[in-house]
PDB file of C-alpha atoms and ligand atoms in Angstrom:
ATOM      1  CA  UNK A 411      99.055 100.223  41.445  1.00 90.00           C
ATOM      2  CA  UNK A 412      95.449 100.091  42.202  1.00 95.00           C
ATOM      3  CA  UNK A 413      94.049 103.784  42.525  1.00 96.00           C
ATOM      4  CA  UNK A 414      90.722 104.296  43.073  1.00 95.00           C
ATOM      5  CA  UNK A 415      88.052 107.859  44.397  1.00 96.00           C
ATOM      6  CA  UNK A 416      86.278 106.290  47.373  1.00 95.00           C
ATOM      7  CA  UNK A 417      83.202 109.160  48.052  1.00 94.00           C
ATOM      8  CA  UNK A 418      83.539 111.117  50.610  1.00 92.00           C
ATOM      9  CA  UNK A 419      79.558 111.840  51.192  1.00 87.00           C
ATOM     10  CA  UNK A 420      78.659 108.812  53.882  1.00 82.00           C
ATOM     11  CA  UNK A 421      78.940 110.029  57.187  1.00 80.00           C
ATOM     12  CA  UNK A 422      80.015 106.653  58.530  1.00 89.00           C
ATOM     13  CA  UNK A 423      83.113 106.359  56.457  1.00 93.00           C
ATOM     14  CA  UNK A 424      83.592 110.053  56.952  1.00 93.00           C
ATOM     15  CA  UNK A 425      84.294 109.121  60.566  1.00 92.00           C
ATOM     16  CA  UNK A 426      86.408 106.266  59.520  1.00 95.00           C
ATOM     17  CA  UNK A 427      88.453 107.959  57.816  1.00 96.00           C
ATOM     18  CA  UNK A 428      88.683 111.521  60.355  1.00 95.00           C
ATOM     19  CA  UNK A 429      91.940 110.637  61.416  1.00 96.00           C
ATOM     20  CA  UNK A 430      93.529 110.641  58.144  1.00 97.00           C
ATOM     21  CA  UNK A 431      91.776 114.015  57.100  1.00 96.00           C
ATOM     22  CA  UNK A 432      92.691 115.738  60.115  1.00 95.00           C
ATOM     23  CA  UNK A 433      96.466 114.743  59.440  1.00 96.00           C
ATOM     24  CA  UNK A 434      96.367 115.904  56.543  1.00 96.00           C
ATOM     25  CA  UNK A 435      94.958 118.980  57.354  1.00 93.00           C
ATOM     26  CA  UNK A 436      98.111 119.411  60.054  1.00 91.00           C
ATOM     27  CA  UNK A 437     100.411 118.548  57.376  1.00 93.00           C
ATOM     28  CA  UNK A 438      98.857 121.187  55.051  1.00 92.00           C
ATOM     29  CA  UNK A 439      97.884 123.605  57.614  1.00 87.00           C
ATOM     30  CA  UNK A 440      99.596 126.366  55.188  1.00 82.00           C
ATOM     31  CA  UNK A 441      97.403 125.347  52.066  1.00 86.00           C
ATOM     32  CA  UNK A 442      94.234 124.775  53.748  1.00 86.00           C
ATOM     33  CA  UNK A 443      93.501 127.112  56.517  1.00 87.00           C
ATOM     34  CA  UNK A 444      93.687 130.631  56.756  1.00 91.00           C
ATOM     35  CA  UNK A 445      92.589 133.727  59.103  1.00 92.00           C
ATOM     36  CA  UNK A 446      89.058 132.737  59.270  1.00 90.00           C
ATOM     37  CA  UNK A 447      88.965 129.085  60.205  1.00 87.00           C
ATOM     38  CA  UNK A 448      88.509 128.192  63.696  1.00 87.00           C
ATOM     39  CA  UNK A 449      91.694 127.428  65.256  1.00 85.00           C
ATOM     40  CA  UNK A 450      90.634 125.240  68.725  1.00 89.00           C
ATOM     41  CA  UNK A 451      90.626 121.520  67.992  1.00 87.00           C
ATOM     42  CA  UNK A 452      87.343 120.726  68.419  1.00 90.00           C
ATOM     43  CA  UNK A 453      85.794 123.371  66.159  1.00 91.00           C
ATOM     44  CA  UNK A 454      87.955 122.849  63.307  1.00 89.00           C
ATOM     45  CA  UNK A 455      87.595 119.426  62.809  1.00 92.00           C
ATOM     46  CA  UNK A 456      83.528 120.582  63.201  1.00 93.00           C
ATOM     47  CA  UNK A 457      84.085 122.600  60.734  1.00 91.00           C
ATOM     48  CA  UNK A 458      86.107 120.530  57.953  1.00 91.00           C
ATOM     49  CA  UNK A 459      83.338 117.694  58.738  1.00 91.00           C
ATOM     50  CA  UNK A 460      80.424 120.187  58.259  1.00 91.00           C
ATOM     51  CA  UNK A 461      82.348 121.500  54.998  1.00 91.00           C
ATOM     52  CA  UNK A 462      83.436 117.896  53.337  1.00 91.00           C
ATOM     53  CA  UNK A 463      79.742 117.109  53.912  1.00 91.00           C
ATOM     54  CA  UNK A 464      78.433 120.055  52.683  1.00 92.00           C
ATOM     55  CA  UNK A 465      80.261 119.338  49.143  1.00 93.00           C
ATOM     56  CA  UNK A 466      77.892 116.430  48.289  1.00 90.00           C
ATOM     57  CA  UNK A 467      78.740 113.862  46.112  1.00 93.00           C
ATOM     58  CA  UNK A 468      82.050 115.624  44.847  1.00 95.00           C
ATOM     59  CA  UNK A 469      84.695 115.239  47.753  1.00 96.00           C
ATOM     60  CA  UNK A 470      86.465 111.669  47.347  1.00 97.00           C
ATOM     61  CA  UNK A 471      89.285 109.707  49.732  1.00 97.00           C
ATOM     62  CA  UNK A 472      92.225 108.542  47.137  1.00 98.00           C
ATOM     63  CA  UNK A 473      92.314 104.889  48.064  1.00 97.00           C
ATOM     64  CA  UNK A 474      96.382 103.484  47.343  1.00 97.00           C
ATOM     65  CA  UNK A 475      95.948  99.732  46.978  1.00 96.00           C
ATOM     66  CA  UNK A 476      92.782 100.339  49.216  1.00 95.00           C
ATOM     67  CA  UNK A 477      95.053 102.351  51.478  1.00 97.00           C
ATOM     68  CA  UNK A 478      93.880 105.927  52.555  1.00 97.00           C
ATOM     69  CA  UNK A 479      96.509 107.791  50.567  1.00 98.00           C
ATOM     70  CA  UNK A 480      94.963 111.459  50.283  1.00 98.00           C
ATOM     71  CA  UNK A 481      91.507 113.518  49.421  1.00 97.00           C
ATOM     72  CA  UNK A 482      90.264 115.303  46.472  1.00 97.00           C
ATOM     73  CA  UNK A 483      86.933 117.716  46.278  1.00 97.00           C
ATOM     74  CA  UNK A 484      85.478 119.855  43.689  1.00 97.00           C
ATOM     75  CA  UNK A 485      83.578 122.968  44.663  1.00 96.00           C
ATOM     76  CA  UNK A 486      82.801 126.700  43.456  1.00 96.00           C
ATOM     77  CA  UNK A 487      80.345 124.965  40.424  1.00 96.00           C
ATOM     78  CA  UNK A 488      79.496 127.510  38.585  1.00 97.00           C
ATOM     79  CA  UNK A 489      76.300 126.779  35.842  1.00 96.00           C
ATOM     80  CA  UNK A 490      73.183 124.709  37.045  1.00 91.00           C
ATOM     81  CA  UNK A 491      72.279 120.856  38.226  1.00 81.00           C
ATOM     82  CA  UNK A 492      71.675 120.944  34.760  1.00 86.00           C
ATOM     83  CA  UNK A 493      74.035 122.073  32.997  1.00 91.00           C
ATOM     84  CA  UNK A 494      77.793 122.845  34.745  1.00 94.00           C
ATOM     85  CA  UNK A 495      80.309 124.925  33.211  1.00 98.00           C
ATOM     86  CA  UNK A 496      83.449 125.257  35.730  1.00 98.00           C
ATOM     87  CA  UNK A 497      84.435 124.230  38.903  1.00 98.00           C
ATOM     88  CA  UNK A 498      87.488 124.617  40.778  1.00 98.00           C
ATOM     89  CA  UNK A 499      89.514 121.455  42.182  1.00 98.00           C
ATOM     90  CA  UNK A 500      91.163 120.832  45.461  1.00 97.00           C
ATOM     91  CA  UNK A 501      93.454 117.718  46.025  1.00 97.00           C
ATOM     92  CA  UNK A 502      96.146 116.600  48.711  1.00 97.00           C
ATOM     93  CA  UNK A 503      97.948 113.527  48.768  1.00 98.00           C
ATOM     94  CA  UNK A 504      99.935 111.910  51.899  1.00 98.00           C
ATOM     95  CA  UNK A 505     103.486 112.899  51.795  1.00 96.00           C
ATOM     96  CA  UNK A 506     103.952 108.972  52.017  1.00 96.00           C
ATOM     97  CA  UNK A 507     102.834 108.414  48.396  1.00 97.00           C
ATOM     98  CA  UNK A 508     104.532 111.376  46.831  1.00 97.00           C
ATOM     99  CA  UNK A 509     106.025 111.291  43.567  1.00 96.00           C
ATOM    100  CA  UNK A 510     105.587 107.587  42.756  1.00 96.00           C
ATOM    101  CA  UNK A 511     102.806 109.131  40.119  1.00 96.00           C
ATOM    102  CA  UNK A 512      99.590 109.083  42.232  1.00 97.00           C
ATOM    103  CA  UNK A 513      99.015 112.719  41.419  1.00 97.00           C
ATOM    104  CA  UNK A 514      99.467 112.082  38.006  1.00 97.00           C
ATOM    105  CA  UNK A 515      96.842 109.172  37.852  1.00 96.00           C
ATOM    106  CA  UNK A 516      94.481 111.037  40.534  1.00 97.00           C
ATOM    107  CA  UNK A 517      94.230 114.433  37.672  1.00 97.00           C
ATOM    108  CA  UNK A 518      93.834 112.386  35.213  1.00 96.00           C
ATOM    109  CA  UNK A 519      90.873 110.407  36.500  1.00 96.00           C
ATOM    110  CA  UNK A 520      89.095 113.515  37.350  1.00 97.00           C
ATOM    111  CA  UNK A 521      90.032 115.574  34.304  1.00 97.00           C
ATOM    112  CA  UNK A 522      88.235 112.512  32.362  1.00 96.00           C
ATOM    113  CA  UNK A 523      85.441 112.515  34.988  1.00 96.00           C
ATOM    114  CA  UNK A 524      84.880 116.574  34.723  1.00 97.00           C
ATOM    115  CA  UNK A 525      85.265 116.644  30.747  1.00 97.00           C
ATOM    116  CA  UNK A 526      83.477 113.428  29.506  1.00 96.00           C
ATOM    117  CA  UNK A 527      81.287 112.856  31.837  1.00 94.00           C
ATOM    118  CA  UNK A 528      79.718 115.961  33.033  1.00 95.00           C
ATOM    119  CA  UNK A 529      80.829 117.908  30.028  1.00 96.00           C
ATOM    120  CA  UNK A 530      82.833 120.908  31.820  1.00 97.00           C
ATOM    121  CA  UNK A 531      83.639 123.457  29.797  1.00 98.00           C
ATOM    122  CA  UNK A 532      86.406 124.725  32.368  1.00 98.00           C
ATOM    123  CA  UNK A 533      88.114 123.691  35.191  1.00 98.00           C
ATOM    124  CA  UNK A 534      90.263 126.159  37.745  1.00 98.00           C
ATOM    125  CA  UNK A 535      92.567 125.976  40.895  1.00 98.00           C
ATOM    126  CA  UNK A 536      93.923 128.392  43.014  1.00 97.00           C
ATOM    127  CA  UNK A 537      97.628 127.673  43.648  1.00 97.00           C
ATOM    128  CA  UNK A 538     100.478 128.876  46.534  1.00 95.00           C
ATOM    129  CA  UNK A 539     102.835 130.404  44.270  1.00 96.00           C
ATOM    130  CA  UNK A 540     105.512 128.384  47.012  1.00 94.00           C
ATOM    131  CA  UNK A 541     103.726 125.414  45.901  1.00 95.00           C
ATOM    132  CA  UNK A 542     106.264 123.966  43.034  1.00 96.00           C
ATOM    133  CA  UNK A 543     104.576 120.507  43.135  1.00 97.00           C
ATOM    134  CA  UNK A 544     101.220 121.714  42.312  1.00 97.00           C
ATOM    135  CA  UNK A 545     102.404 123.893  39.994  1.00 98.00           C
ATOM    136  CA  UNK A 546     104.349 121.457  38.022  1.00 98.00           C
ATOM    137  CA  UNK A 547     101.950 118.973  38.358  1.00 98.00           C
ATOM    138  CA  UNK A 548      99.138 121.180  36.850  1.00 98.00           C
ATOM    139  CA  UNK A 549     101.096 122.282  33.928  1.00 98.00           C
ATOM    140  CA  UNK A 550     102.156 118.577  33.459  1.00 97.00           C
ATOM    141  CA  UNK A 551      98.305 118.014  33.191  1.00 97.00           C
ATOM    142  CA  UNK A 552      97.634 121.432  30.752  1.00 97.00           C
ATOM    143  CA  UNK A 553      96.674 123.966  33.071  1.00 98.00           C
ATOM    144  CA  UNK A 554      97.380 127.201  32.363  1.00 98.00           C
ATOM    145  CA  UNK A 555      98.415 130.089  34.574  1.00 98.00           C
ATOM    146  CA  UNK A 556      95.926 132.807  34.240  1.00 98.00           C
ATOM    147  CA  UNK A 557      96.929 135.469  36.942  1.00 98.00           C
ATOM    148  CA  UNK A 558      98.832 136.676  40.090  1.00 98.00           C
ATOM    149  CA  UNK A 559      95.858 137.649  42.700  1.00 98.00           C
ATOM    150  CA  UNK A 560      97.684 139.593  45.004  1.00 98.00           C
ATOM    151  CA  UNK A 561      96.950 139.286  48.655  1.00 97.00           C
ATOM    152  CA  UNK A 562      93.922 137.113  48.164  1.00 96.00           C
ATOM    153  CA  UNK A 563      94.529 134.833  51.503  1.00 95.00           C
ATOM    154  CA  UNK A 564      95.166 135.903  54.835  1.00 95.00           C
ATOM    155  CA  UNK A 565      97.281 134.242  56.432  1.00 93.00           C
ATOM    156  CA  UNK A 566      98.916 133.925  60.156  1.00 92.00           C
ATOM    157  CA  UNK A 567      98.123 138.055  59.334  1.00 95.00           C
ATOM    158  CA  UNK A 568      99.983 138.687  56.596  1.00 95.00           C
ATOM    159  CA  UNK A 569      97.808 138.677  52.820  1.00 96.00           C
ATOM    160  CA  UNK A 570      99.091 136.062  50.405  1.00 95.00           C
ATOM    161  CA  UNK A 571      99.307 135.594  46.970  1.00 97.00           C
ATOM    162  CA  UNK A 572      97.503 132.976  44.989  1.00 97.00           C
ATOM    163  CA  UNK A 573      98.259 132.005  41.331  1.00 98.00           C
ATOM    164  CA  UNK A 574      95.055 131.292  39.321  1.00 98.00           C
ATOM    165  CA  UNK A 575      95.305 128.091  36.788  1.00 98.00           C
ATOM    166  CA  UNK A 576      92.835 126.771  34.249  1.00 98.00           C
ATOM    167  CA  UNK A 577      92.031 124.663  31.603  1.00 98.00           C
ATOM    168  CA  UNK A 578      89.702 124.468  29.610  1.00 98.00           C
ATOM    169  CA  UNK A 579      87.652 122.080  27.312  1.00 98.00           C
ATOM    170  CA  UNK A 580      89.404 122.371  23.797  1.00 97.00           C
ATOM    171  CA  UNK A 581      92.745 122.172  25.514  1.00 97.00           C
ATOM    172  CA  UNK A 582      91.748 118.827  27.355  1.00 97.00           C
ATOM    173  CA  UNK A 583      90.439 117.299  24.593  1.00 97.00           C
ATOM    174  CA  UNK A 584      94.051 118.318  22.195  1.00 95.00           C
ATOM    175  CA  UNK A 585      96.224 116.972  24.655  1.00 91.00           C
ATOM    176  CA  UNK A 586      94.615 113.779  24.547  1.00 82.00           C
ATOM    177  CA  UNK A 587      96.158 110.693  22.711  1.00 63.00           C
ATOM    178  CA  UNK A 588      94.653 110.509  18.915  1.00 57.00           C
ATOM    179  CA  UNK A 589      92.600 107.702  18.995  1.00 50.00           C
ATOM    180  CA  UNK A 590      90.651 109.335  22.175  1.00 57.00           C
ATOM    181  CA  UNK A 591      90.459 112.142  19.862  1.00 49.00           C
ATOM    182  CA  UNK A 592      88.476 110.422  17.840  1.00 42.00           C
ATOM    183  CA  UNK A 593      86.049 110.193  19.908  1.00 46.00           C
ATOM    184  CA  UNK A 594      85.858 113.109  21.774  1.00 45.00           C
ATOM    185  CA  UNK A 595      86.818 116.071  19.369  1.00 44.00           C
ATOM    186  CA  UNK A 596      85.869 119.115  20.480  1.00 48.00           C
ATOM    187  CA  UNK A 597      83.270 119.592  17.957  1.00 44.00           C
ATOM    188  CA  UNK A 598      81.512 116.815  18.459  1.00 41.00           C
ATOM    189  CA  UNK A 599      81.526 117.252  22.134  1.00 45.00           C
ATOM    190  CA  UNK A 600      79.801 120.455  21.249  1.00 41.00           C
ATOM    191  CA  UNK A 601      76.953 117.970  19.456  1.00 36.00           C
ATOM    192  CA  UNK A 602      76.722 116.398  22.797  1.00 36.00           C
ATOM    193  CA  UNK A 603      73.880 117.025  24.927  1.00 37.00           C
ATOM    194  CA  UNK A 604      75.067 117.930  28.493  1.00 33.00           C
ATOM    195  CA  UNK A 605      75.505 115.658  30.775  1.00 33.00           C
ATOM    196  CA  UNK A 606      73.617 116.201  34.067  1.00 34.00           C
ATOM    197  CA  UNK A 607      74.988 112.448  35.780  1.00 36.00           C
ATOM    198  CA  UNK A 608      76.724 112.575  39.031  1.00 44.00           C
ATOM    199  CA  UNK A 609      80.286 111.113  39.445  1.00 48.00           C
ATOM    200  CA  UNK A 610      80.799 106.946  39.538  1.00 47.00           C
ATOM    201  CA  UNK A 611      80.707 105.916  42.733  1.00 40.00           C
ATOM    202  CA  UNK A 612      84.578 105.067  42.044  1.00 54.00           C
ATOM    203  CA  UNK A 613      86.788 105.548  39.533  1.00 50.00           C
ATOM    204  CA  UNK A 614      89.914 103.107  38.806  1.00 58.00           C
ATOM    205  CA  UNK A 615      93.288 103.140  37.069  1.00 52.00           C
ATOM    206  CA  UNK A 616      95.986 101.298  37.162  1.00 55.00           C
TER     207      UNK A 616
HETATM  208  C1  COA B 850     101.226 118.183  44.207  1.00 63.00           C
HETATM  209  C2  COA B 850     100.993 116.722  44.534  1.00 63.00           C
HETATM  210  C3  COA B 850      99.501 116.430  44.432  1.00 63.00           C
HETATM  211  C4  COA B 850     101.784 115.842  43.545  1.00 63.00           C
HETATM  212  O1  COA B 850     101.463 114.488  43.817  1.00 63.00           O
HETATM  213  P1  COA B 850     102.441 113.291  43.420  1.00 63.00           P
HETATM  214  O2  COA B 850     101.692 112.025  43.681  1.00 63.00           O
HETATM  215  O3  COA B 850     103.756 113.431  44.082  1.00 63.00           O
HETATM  216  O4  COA B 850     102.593 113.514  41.839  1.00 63.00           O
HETATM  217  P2  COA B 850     103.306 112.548  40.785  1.00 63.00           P
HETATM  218  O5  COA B 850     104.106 111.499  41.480  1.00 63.00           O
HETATM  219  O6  COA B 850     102.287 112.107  39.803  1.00 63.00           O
HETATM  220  O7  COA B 850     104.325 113.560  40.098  1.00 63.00           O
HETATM  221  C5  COA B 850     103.936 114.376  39.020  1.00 63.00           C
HETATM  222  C6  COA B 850     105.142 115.159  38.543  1.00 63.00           C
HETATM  223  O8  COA B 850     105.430 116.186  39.511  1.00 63.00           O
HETATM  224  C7  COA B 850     106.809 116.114  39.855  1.00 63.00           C
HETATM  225  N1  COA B 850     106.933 116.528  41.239  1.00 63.00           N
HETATM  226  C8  COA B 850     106.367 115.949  42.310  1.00 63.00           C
HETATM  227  N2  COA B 850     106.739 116.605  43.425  1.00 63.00           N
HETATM  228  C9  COA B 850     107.550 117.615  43.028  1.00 63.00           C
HETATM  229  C10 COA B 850     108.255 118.633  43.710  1.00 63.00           C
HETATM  230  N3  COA B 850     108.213 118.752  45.041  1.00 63.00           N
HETATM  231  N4  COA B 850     108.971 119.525  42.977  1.00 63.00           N
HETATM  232  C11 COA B 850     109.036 119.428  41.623  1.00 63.00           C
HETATM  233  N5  COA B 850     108.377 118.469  40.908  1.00 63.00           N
HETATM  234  C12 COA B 850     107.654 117.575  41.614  1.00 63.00           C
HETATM  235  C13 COA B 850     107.183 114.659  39.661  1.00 63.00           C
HETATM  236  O9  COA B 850     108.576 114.504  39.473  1.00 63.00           O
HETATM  237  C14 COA B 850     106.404 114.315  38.409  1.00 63.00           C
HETATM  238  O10 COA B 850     107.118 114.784  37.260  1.00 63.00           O
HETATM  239  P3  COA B 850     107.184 113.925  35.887  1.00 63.00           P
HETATM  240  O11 COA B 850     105.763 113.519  35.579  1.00 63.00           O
HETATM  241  O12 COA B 850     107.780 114.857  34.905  1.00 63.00           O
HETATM  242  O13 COA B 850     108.034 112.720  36.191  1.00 63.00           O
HETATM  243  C15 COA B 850     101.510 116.401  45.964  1.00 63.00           C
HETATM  244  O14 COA B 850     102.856 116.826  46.041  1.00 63.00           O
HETATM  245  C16 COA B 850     100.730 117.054  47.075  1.00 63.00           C
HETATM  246  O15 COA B 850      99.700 116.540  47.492  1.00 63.00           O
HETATM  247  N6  COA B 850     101.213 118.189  47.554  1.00 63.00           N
HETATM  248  C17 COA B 850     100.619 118.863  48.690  1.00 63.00           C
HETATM  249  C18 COA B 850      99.215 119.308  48.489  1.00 63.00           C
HETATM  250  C19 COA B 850      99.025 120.380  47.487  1.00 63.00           C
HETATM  251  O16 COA B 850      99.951 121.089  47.191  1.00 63.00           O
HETATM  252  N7  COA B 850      97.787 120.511  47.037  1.00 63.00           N
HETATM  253  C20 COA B 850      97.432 121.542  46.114  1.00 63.00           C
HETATM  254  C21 COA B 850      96.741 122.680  46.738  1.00 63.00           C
HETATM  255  S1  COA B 850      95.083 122.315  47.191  1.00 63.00           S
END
């Protein structure tokens, strides 16, 4: 299975693709929008348009066998354009292509991206604590959970809870296989000078 991060940062396949994000967003309603988004038609899909934009080179489409399949950003960088240190992730894929290990590939195609190639030192997402996919999947792929933040969403009115998970460098680089290790031990990633590059246009596995 050919999986690949088509970016999201072209207006023109932006458009193409609208119809699939705003499904998405319907489907996920509960995960993605809360009290403050705008609710009419119109100004919502404005608004995740404007916001997808906004997120520069680090939104992506996951392409299925060149099949729209689901969408994955990156935001809250915190460091500089030099140098990053953490960022939190974001991903949703199309209840269509569940469990058949798209996820699985997708995380581990950014983890690489985020740890070898710009040299993260941390990465975090904020989870639904209803959300026993995610939360599987990111323990599956080393996160750790960090904290209960009570009432941190509003939502239809009532606050929510969200579940903080993270990972960070040295635990990335362990739960690699050993012959990565070799190459990318902690230590010597230390050595490294920082990467400042911006994400590969795409990324495949298969
Ligand atoms: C979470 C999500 C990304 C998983 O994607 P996926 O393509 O189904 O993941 P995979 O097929 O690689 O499965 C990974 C593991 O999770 C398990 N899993 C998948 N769905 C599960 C579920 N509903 N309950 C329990 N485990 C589940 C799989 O069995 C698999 O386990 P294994 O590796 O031990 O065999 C997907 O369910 C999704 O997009 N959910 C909605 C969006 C979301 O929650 N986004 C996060 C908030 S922004």
């Amino acid at each position: 299975m050919k999986i690949e991060l088509a970016p999201l940062n072209q207006g023109e396949y932006l458009i193409q693709v609208l119809p699939y994000l705003l499904k998405w967003y319907k489907d996920y309603d509960y995960l993605l929008f809360d009290d403050f988004y705008p609710t009419e038609v119109e100004a919502y899909t404005q608004a995740i348009v404007e916001d997808l934009l906004e997120l520069g080179p680090y939104a992506w489409i996951i392409e299925v066998e060149e099949e729209p399949a689901g969408f994955l950003y990156l935001n809250e960088w915190y460091g500089s354009g030099m140098k990053h240190h953490s960022c939190q992730i974001h991903a949703i894929i199309d209840k269509q292509f569940h469990r058949q290990g798209v996820g699985t590939a997708v995380g581990d195609l950014i983890l690489s991206l985020l740890f070898e190639q710009l040299s993260l030192f941390r990465v975090e997402g904020w989870l639904d604590p209803e959300n026993k996919a995610m939360i599987y999947l990111a323990k599956k792929m080393g996160f750790k959970f960090e904290g209960n933040a009570r009432g941190r969403k509003l939502v239809n009115g009532k606050p929510r809870n969200e579940l903080m998970f993270g990972l960070i460098r040295p635990d990335y680089f362990r739960r690699k296989k050993p012959q990565m290790r070799t190459h990318h031990e902690p230590q010597e990633e230390k050595q490294r000078e920082r990467s400042t590059c911006t994400p590969s246009t795409t990324a495949t596995c298969q």
